[in-house]
Amino acid sequence: MSLVRRKKSASLPDRAVQRWQPDLRSITQKPQPSAWEKFVAWIGMCAKTLMMLTQRPRTCIAQRGTATPLRQLRAPMSTQTALDWLKIGLLSFGGPAAQIAMMNRLVVEQRQWLTEKQFLSALSFCMLLPGPEAMQLATYCGWRRHGLAGGLVSGGLFVIPGAIVILALAAIYVSYGDMPIIDALFYGLKTAVLVVVIQALVNVSKRALKSQTAWLIAIASFVAIFFFNVPFPVIVTTALLLGFFFIRTDRSEVKTTADVSVQTTLLTTLLWLFIWLAPLALVAFTAPSIFGQIGQFFSTLAVVSFGGAYAVLDYIRQDVVIHLGWISDDQLIIALGLAETTPGPLILVTEFVAFLAAFNEGGQSLLYGIAGALVALWVTFAPCFLWIFVGAPYVEWIGAQARLSGALTAVAAAVVGVILNLSLWFGLRVLFADVVSVQQAWVTLDLPLFSSLDGLALAVFLGSCFLAFRFKASVFVLLSVAAVVGGTARYLTAILTA
């Protein structure tokens, strides 16, 4: 019997491989996606991430074993809620203290969205952050009640009304500021701004200087910035480190947990960093250089702006007035006065400054001014949403940390020295027509020429002090009376001496 040699057939796995080989080749030969397709995919990923973040976490930070379900506290966003926040945005005169009191009345007493303890924990958290604490507190309250949409609506409506008013006033200032009557009104306004800054100095000192260590930090801060012109970010960073490592408060550490994953926190951070910085990069590469410079400066300001708007003003004075020369001393004082008389956070002074900087660099163009103001608004407030949406789930844990409380104590004390320097700087330029800068080695001093003392400005200043400290006049009343009385006196004096 002959044996026939049969050809060995392919095994089942081999046949499967042969069957799929053409598909594998087609896949490997598929062309790479274009840059546009990659960009669209990136936008889609950001949209999916944003949708995921709108799924509110089930629990917020609380003591272990006692987490409070946020879904029991939250409700869908309604028109009435939006109107409530719009009302606060339209009536938020008087600075952070008045704005926070108004929010407390709405959120805690009337609507009962938060308890008093939750409100105070959120306020302590916002005071640790750079930027306007009142706007950040409004964003947190909206987030706590209505999630991401609530935070965007509450924070946005707190800022937008005042931003529109400041933009209109800036346009009026550059268009009609040379008119004698308008110039006289701003003259009266500047003298009252000095009183407002002194009031802020007194109020902050009462809260911050409660220990010998705090006094020493305040004195060191004032010496550093007044005599040696040390940059404001260096002072704040030094105070933060000193407070974090060497100052202890009576606050006890509380063990807390959060039902928020690290992945969610990281995605939130990356998303809001992209929202903040992507438009800034677009402006830097496609728009005139002044807009990129405005975006870069005010982005830096947003990161180091601890201690409130009055402390930030000294940083603006150092860079915008002295180093960059975008605006003058008088224009910075007027910017603060207008921000004080309009609703919204005082940090809107940056919008006015950016408007003037772009207006001057763009050949007196209103369109340049408006664009500069919009850039400043974006880079000032987009980081605020980043801080809140990343840190909101950790509010009660952060509020319980003794080291962070010590850092806040040190920064508050350093801010006293900064505001004292700002008060002297304002006073010299409001009350004296001529101020000279004297430098000896490392020390720089601004000295007035006493023969240039403005008697009318001194009289309006003293009257404003009497009105503010004796009759406790509100900021709006104080600035209005000073603008009308001082402006009228200035206008009549100019006519009589002409």
Coordinates of C-alpha atoms in Angstrom, one line a residue:
M1 CA 0.0 0.0 0.0
S2 CA 1.4 3.3 -1.1
L3 CA 1.5 6.1 1.2
V4 CA 0.3 9.4 -0.3
R5 CA 1.9 12.4 1.2
R6 CA -0.8 15.0 1.9
K7 CA -0.1 18.7 1.9
K8 CA -0.3 20.0 5.4
S9 CA -3.3 22.3 5.7
A10 CA -3.1 25.5 7.6
S11 CA -4.3 25.4 11.1
L12 CA -7.3 27.4 12.3
P13 CA -5.3 30.1 14.0
D14 CA -3.2 30.5 10.8
R15 CA -6.3 30.8 8.6
A16 CA -7.7 33.4 10.9
V17 CA -4.5 35.5 10.6
Q18 CA -4.5 35.2 6.9
R19 CA -8.1 36.3 6.7
W20 CA -7.4 39.5 8.7
Q21 CA -4.2 40.4 7.1
P22 CA -5.7 42.6 4.4
D23 CA -7.7 44.6 7.1
L24 CA -4.6 45.1 9.2
R25 CA -2.7 46.4 6.2
S26 CA -5.5 48.8 5.4
I27 CA -5.5 50.1 8.9
T28 CA -1.8 50.7 8.9
Q29 CA -2.0 52.5 5.6
K30 CA -4.8 54.8 6.8
P31 CA -3.7 58.5 6.5
Q32 CA -2.9 60.4 9.7
P33 CA -5.5 62.9 10.9
S34 CA -4.9 66.5 9.8
A35 CA -4.3 69.4 12.3
W36 CA -7.9 70.5 11.8
E37 CA -9.2 67.0 12.7
K38 CA -7.0 66.9 15.8
F39 CA -8.3 70.3 16.8
V40 CA -12.0 69.1 16.4
A41 CA -11.2 66.0 18.4
W42 CA -9.7 68.2 21.1
I43 CA -12.8 70.4 21.2
G44 CA -15.0 67.3 21.4
M45 CA -12.9 66.0 24.3
C46 CA -13.3 69.3 26.1
A47 CA -17.0 69.3 25.6
K48 CA -17.3 65.7 26.9
T49 CA -15.2 66.8 30.0
L50 CA -17.4 69.8 30.5
M51 CA -20.5 67.6 30.4
M52 CA -19.0 65.2 32.8
L53 CA -18.2 68.0 35.2
T54 CA -21.8 69.2 35.1
Q55 CA -22.7 65.9 36.8
R56 CA -22.5 67.2 40.3
P57 CA -20.6 65.2 42.9
R58 CA -22.9 63.3 45.3
T59 CA -21.2 64.5 48.4
C60 CA -19.3 67.5 49.5
I61 CA -16.4 67.7 52.0
A62 CA -17.6 66.9 55.5
Q63 CA -16.3 65.2 58.5
R64 CA -15.7 61.5 58.0
G65 CA -18.9 59.6 58.2
T66 CA -21.2 62.7 58.1
A67 CA -21.1 63.7 54.4
T68 CA -24.0 65.7 53.3
P69 CA -25.6 64.8 50.0
L70 CA -25.4 67.8 47.7
R71 CA -28.3 66.5 45.5
Q72 CA -30.6 67.1 48.4
L73 CA -29.4 70.7 48.6
R74 CA -29.3 71.6 44.9
A75 CA -32.1 72.6 42.7
P76 CA -32.4 73.3 38.9
M77 CA -31.4 76.7 37.8
S78 CA -34.4 79.0 37.5
T79 CA -35.1 82.4 36.1
Q80 CA -35.8 83.7 39.6
T81 CA -32.4 82.6 40.8
A82 CA -30.7 84.4 37.9
L83 CA -32.7 87.5 38.7
D84 CA -31.6 87.3 42.3
W85 CA -27.9 87.3 41.3
L86 CA -28.5 90.0 38.7
K87 CA -30.0 92.2 41.5
I88 CA -26.9 91.7 43.6
G89 CA -24.7 92.5 40.6
L90 CA -26.6 95.8 40.0
L91 CA -26.7 96.8 43.7
S92 CA -23.3 95.7 44.8
F93 CA -21.9 99.1 45.8
G94 CA -19.7 99.8 48.7
G95 CA -16.8 97.3 48.3
P96 CA -16.3 93.7 49.5
A97 CA -17.8 94.2 53.0
A98 CA -21.1 95.5 51.7
Q99 CA -21.2 93.0 48.9
I100 CA -20.6 90.0 51.2
A101 CA -23.2 91.3 53.6
M102 CA -25.8 91.5 50.8
M103 CA -25.0 87.9 49.7
N104 CA -25.3 86.7 53.3
R105 CA -28.7 88.2 53.5
L106 CA -29.8 86.5 50.3
V107 CA -28.1 83.2 50.5
V108 CA -28.4 82.5 54.3
E109 CA -31.3 84.5 55.6
Q110 CA -33.8 84.8 52.7
R111 CA -33.2 81.7 50.4
Q112 CA -31.5 79.5 53.0
W113 CA -29.3 77.9 50.3
L114 CA -26.4 77.7 52.8
T115 CA -26.1 77.6 56.6
E116 CA -24.2 80.4 58.3
K117 CA -21.3 78.0 59.0
Q118 CA -21.1 76.9 55.4
F119 CA -21.2 80.5 54.3
L120 CA -18.3 81.5 56.6
S121 CA -16.3 78.4 55.6
A122 CA -16.7 79.5 51.9
L123 CA -15.7 83.1 52.8
S124 CA -12.5 81.9 54.6
F125 CA -11.7 79.8 51.5
C126 CA -12.2 82.7 49.1
M127 CA -10.0 85.0 51.3
L128 CA -7.2 82.5 50.8
L129 CA -7.4 82.8 47.0
P130 CA -6.0 85.5 44.8
G131 CA -8.6 87.8 43.2
P132 CA -11.8 89.4 44.3
E133 CA -13.2 87.4 47.2
A134 CA -16.8 88.7 46.8
M135 CA -17.0 87.5 43.2
Q136 CA -15.5 84.2 44.1
L137 CA -17.9 83.8 47.0
A138 CA -20.8 84.5 44.7
T139 CA -19.5 81.8 42.3
Y140 CA -19.2 79.3 45.1
C141 CA -22.7 80.0 46.3
G142 CA -24.1 79.5 42.8
W143 CA -22.1 76.3 42.4
R144 CA -23.1 74.9 45.7
R145 CA -26.8 75.4 44.9
H146 CA -27.0 74.7 41.2
G147 CA -23.7 73.2 40.1
L148 CA -21.5 74.4 37.3
A149 CA -24.3 76.4 35.6
G150 CA -25.1 78.1 38.9
G151 CA -21.5 79.1 39.5
L152 CA -21.2 80.6 36.0
V153 CA -24.4 82.5 36.2
S154 CA -23.8 83.9 39.8
G155 CA -20.2 84.8 39.1
G156 CA -20.9 86.3 35.7
L157 CA -23.9 88.4 36.8
F158 CA -21.9 89.7 39.7
V159 CA -19.3 91.2 37.3
I160 CA -21.1 92.0 34.1
P161 CA -23.2 95.0 35.2
G162 CA -20.2 96.8 36.7
A163 CA -18.0 96.0 33.8
I164 CA -20.5 97.6 31.4
V165 CA -20.7 100.7 33.5
I166 CA -16.9 101.0 33.8
L167 CA -16.5 100.6 30.0
A168 CA -19.0 103.4 29.4
L169 CA -17.3 105.7 31.9
A170 CA -13.9 105.0 30.4
A171 CA -15.2 105.9 27.0
I172 CA -16.7 109.1 28.4
Y173 CA -13.4 109.9 30.1
V174 CA -11.3 109.7 27.0
S175 CA -13.8 111.5 24.9
Y176 CA -14.8 114.4 27.2
G177 CA -12.2 114.3 30.0
D178 CA -10.6 117.5 28.7
M179 CA -13.7 119.5 29.2
P180 CA -13.3 121.9 32.2
I181 CA -16.5 120.7 34.0
I182 CA -15.6 117.0 33.6
D183 CA -12.0 117.7 34.7
A184 CA -13.3 119.6 37.8
L185 CA -15.6 116.6 38.8
F186 CA -12.6 114.2 38.6
Y187 CA -10.6 116.6 40.6
G188 CA -13.1 116.4 43.5
L189 CA -13.3 112.7 43.1
K190 CA -9.6 112.2 43.5
T191 CA -9.5 113.9 46.9
A192 CA -12.3 111.6 48.3
V193 CA -10.5 108.5 46.9
L194 CA -7.7 109.3 49.3
V195 CA -10.1 109.2 52.2
V196 CA -11.6 105.9 51.0
V197 CA -8.1 104.3 50.9
I198 CA -7.4 105.6 54.5
Q199 CA -10.7 104.0 55.6
A200 CA -9.7 100.7 54.1
L201 CA -6.3 101.0 55.9
V202 CA -8.1 101.5 59.2
N203 CA -10.6 98.6 58.7
V204 CA -7.9 96.1 57.5
S205 CA -5.6 97.1 60.4
K206 CA -8.4 96.3 62.9
R207 CA -8.9 92.8 61.5
A208 CA -5.3 91.9 60.7
L209 CA -3.1 93.4 63.5
K210 CA -4.1 91.3 66.5
S211 CA -0.7 90.1 67.5
Q212 CA 2.9 91.3 67.9
T213 CA 3.9 89.1 65.0
A214 CA 1.3 90.6 62.7
W215 CA 2.6 94.1 63.6
L216 CA 6.1 93.1 62.8
I217 CA 5.1 91.7 59.4
A218 CA 3.1 94.8 58.6
I219 CA 6.1 97.1 59.5
A220 CA 8.5 95.0 57.5
S221 CA 6.1 95.0 54.5
F222 CA 5.8 98.8 54.6
V223 CA 9.6 99.3 54.9
A224 CA 10.3 96.9 52.0
I225 CA 7.9 98.6 49.6
F226 CA 8.2 102.2 50.7
F227 CA 11.9 102.5 51.0
F228 CA 13.3 99.7 48.8
N229 CA 10.5 99.4 46.2
V230 CA 10.3 95.6 46.6
P231 CA 7.8 94.2 44.1
F232 CA 4.4 93.3 45.5
P233 CA 4.5 89.6 44.5
V234 CA 7.8 89.2 46.4
I235 CA 6.2 90.6 49.6
V236 CA 3.0 88.4 49.3
T237 CA 5.0 85.3 48.6
T238 CA 7.4 85.9 51.5
A239 CA 4.4 86.5 53.9
L240 CA 2.7 83.3 52.7
L241 CA 5.8 81.2 53.4
L242 CA 6.4 82.8 56.8
G243 CA 2.8 82.3 57.8
F244 CA 2.6 78.8 56.5
F245 CA 5.7 77.6 58.3
F246 CA 5.9 79.7 61.4
I247 CA 2.5 81.1 62.4
R248 CA 0.1 78.8 64.3
T249 CA -3.6 79.6 64.9
D250 CA -6.0 78.2 67.4
R251 CA -7.9 76.4 64.6
S252 CA -7.9 72.7 65.1
E253 CA -7.2 70.2 62.3
V254 CA -10.3 68.3 61.2
K255 CA -10.0 65.0 59.3
T256 CA -12.1 65.3 56.3
T257 CA -12.8 63.3 53.1
A258 CA -14.2 64.3 49.7
D259 CA -16.2 62.2 47.3
V260 CA -14.3 63.8 44.4
S261 CA -11.7 61.8 42.5
V262 CA -8.3 63.1 41.7
Q263 CA -9.1 62.5 38.0
T264 CA -12.1 64.8 38.1
T265 CA -10.0 67.5 39.9
L266 CA -7.2 67.2 37.3
L267 CA -9.6 67.3 34.4
T268 CA -11.3 70.4 35.9
T269 CA -7.9 72.1 36.3
L270 CA -6.8 71.3 32.7
L271 CA -10.1 72.4 31.2
W272 CA -10.2 75.8 33.0
L273 CA -6.5 76.4 32.3
F274 CA -7.3 75.9 28.6
I275 CA -10.3 78.2 28.8
W276 CA -8.2 80.8 30.5
L277 CA -4.9 80.6 28.4
A278 CA -6.1 79.5 25.0
P279 CA -7.7 82.9 24.1
L280 CA -4.6 84.7 25.6
A281 CA -2.3 82.7 23.3
L282 CA -4.5 83.5 20.3
V283 CA -4.4 87.2 21.2
A284 CA -0.6 87.1 21.7
F285 CA 0.0 85.6 18.2
T286 CA -2.6 87.4 16.1
A287 CA -3.3 90.8 17.7
P288 CA -1.1 93.9 18.1
S289 CA 1.5 93.5 20.8
I290 CA -0.2 95.8 23.3
F291 CA -3.0 93.3 23.8
G292 CA -0.6 90.5 24.5
Q293 CA 1.2 92.7 27.0
I294 CA -2.1 93.5 28.7
G295 CA -3.1 89.8 28.8
Q296 CA 0.3 88.8 30.2
F297 CA 0.4 91.5 32.9
F298 CA -3.1 91.0 34.2
S299 CA -2.8 87.2 34.1
T300 CA 0.2 87.6 36.4
L301 CA -1.8 90.0 38.5
A302 CA -4.6 87.4 38.8
V303 CA -2.2 84.9 40.3
V304 CA -0.6 87.2 42.9
S305 CA -3.5 89.5 43.7
F306 CA -3.8 88.5 47.4
G307 CA -5.1 91.0 49.9
G308 CA -7.9 92.7 47.9
A309 CA -8.0 95.5 45.3
Y310 CA -6.2 98.1 47.4
A311 CA -3.1 95.9 47.7
V312 CA -3.3 95.1 43.9
L313 CA -3.4 98.8 43.2
D314 CA 0.1 99.2 44.5
Y315 CA 1.3 96.4 42.2
I316 CA -0.4 98.3 39.3
R317 CA 1.3 101.5 40.4
Q318 CA 4.7 99.8 40.4
D319 CA 4.4 98.3 36.9
V320 CA 1.8 100.1 34.9
V321 CA 2.5 103.6 36.0
I322 CA 6.3 103.6 36.8
H323 CA 7.8 100.8 34.6
L324 CA 5.5 100.5 31.6
G325 CA 4.2 104.0 31.6
W326 CA 0.7 103.0 30.2
I327 CA -1.2 105.5 32.4
S328 CA -0.4 108.5 34.7
D329 CA -0.7 108.9 38.4
D330 CA -3.9 110.9 38.1
Q331 CA -5.5 108.3 35.8
L332 CA -4.9 105.5 38.3
I333 CA -6.5 107.5 41.1
I334 CA -9.5 108.3 38.9
A335 CA -9.7 104.6 38.0
L336 CA -10.1 103.7 41.6
G337 CA -12.6 106.5 42.2
L338 CA -14.8 105.2 39.3
A339 CA -14.5 101.6 40.5
E340 CA -15.7 102.7 43.9
T341 CA -18.8 104.5 42.6
T342 CA -20.0 101.6 40.4
P343 CA -21.4 98.2 41.2
G344 CA -19.3 95.1 41.1
P345 CA -15.8 94.2 42.5
L346 CA -13.2 96.9 42.9
I347 CA -10.8 94.8 40.8
L348 CA -12.7 96.3 37.8
V349 CA -10.2 99.1 38.1
T350 CA -8.1 96.8 35.9
E351 CA -10.6 97.2 33.1
F352 CA -10.3 101.0 33.2
V353 CA -6.5 100.8 33.3
A354 CA -6.4 98.3 30.3
F355 CA -8.8 100.5 28.3
L356 CA -6.6 103.6 28.7
A357 CA -3.4 101.6 28.0
A358 CA -4.8 100.2 24.7
F359 CA -6.5 103.5 23.8
N360 CA -3.2 105.4 24.1
E361 CA -1.1 102.7 22.3
G362 CA -3.7 102.4 19.5
G363 CA -3.6 106.1 18.5
Q364 CA -6.6 107.2 20.5
S365 CA -8.8 104.5 19.1
L366 CA -12.0 103.6 21.0
L367 CA -12.0 100.1 19.4
Y368 CA -8.5 99.5 20.8
G369 CA -9.6 100.7 24.2
I370 CA -12.7 98.4 24.2
A371 CA -10.6 95.4 23.0
G372 CA -8.0 96.1 25.8
A373 CA -10.7 96.2 28.4
L374 CA -12.2 92.9 27.2
V375 CA -8.8 91.2 27.4
A376 CA -8.2 92.5 30.9
L377 CA -11.7 91.3 32.0
W378 CA -11.1 87.8 30.6
V379 CA -7.7 87.2 32.2
T380 CA -8.8 88.8 35.5
F381 CA -12.0 86.7 36.0
A382 CA -11.4 83.4 34.1
P383 CA -8.8 82.4 36.8
C384 CA -11.4 83.1 39.5
F385 CA -13.7 80.4 38.0
L386 CA -10.7 78.1 37.9
W387 CA -9.9 78.5 41.6
I388 CA -13.5 78.0 42.6
F389 CA -14.5 75.0 40.4
V390 CA -11.3 73.2 41.4
G391 CA -11.3 74.0 45.1
A392 CA -15.0 74.1 45.8
P393 CA -15.3 70.4 46.8
Y394 CA -12.5 70.9 49.3
V395 CA -13.7 74.1 51.0
E396 CA -14.3 72.7 54.4
W397 CA -11.1 70.7 54.4
I398 CA -9.1 73.8 53.5
G399 CA -10.9 75.9 56.1
A400 CA -9.8 73.4 58.8
Q401 CA -6.1 73.6 58.0
A402 CA -4.1 75.5 60.7
R403 CA -1.1 76.1 58.3
L404 CA -3.3 77.7 55.7
S405 CA -4.9 79.9 58.3
G406 CA -1.5 81.0 59.4
A407 CA -0.6 81.9 55.8
L408 CA -3.8 84.0 55.5
T409 CA -2.9 85.8 58.8
A410 CA 0.5 86.7 57.5
V411 CA -0.7 87.9 54.1
A412 CA -3.4 90.1 55.8
A413 CA -0.7 91.7 58.0
A414 CA 1.6 92.3 55.0
V415 CA -1.4 93.9 53.1
V416 CA -1.6 96.5 55.9
G417 CA 1.9 97.7 55.1
V418 CA 1.1 97.7 51.3
I419 CA -2.1 99.8 51.8
L420 CA -0.2 102.3 54.1
N421 CA 2.3 102.8 51.3
L422 CA -0.5 103.3 48.8
S423 CA -2.2 105.8 51.1
L424 CA 1.0 107.9 51.3
W425 CA 1.5 107.6 47.5
F426 CA -2.0 108.8 46.8
G427 CA -1.7 111.6 49.4
L428 CA 1.4 113.0 48.0
R429 CA 0.0 113.2 44.5
V430 CA -3.5 114.5 45.5
L431 CA -2.4 117.2 47.9
F432 CA 0.9 118.3 46.1
A433 CA 1.4 119.5 42.6
D434 CA 5.1 118.5 42.5
V435 CA 6.7 115.4 43.9
V436 CA 10.3 114.5 43.3
S437 CA 11.9 111.0 43.6
V438 CA 15.2 110.8 45.5
Q439 CA 17.4 107.8 45.4
Q440 CA 20.3 107.0 47.6
A441 CA 22.0 103.6 47.1
W442 CA 19.2 101.0 47.6
V443 CA 16.7 103.5 49.1
T444 CA 14.1 105.4 47.0
L445 CA 11.9 108.1 48.5
D446 CA 9.2 110.3 47.0
L447 CA 9.3 113.8 48.6
P448 CA 6.8 116.6 48.0
L449 CA 7.7 120.2 47.3
F450 CA 5.7 121.9 50.2
S451 CA 5.4 125.1 48.2
S452 CA 3.2 123.2 45.7
L453 CA 0.6 122.3 48.3
D454 CA -2.9 122.5 46.8
G455 CA -5.0 124.4 49.4
L456 CA -8.4 123.5 47.7
A457 CA -7.5 119.8 47.6
L458 CA -6.5 119.9 51.3
A459 CA -9.8 121.6 52.2
V460 CA -11.9 119.0 50.2
F461 CA -9.8 116.2 51.8
L462 CA -10.4 117.4 55.3
G463 CA -14.1 117.9 54.7
S464 CA -14.3 114.3 53.2
C465 CA -12.5 113.0 56.3
F466 CA -15.1 114.7 58.6
L467 CA -18.0 113.3 56.5
A468 CA -16.5 109.8 56.5
F469 CA -15.3 109.4 60.1
R470 CA -17.8 111.6 61.9
F471 CA -21.0 110.9 60.1
K472 CA -20.1 107.4 58.7
A473 CA -21.1 108.4 55.2
S474 CA -21.2 105.5 52.7
V475 CA -18.5 105.4 50.0
F476 CA -21.0 106.3 47.3
V477 CA -22.3 109.4 49.2
L478 CA -18.7 110.4 50.1
L479 CA -17.5 110.3 46.5
S480 CA -20.5 111.9 45.1
V481 CA -20.4 114.9 47.5
A482 CA -16.7 115.3 47.0
A483 CA -17.0 115.2 43.2
V484 CA -19.8 117.8 43.2
V485 CA -18.5 120.2 45.9
G486 CA -14.8 119.9 45.0
G487 CA -15.5 120.0 41.3
T488 CA -17.7 123.1 41.6
A489 CA -15.1 124.9 43.7
R490 CA -12.4 123.9 41.2
Y491 CA -14.5 125.1 38.2
L492 CA -15.4 128.4 39.8
T493 CA -11.7 129.0 40.9
A494 CA -10.6 128.4 37.3
I495 CA -13.1 130.9 36.0
L496 CA -12.2 133.6 38.5
T497 CA -8.5 133.2 38.0
A498 CA -8.7 133.1 34.2

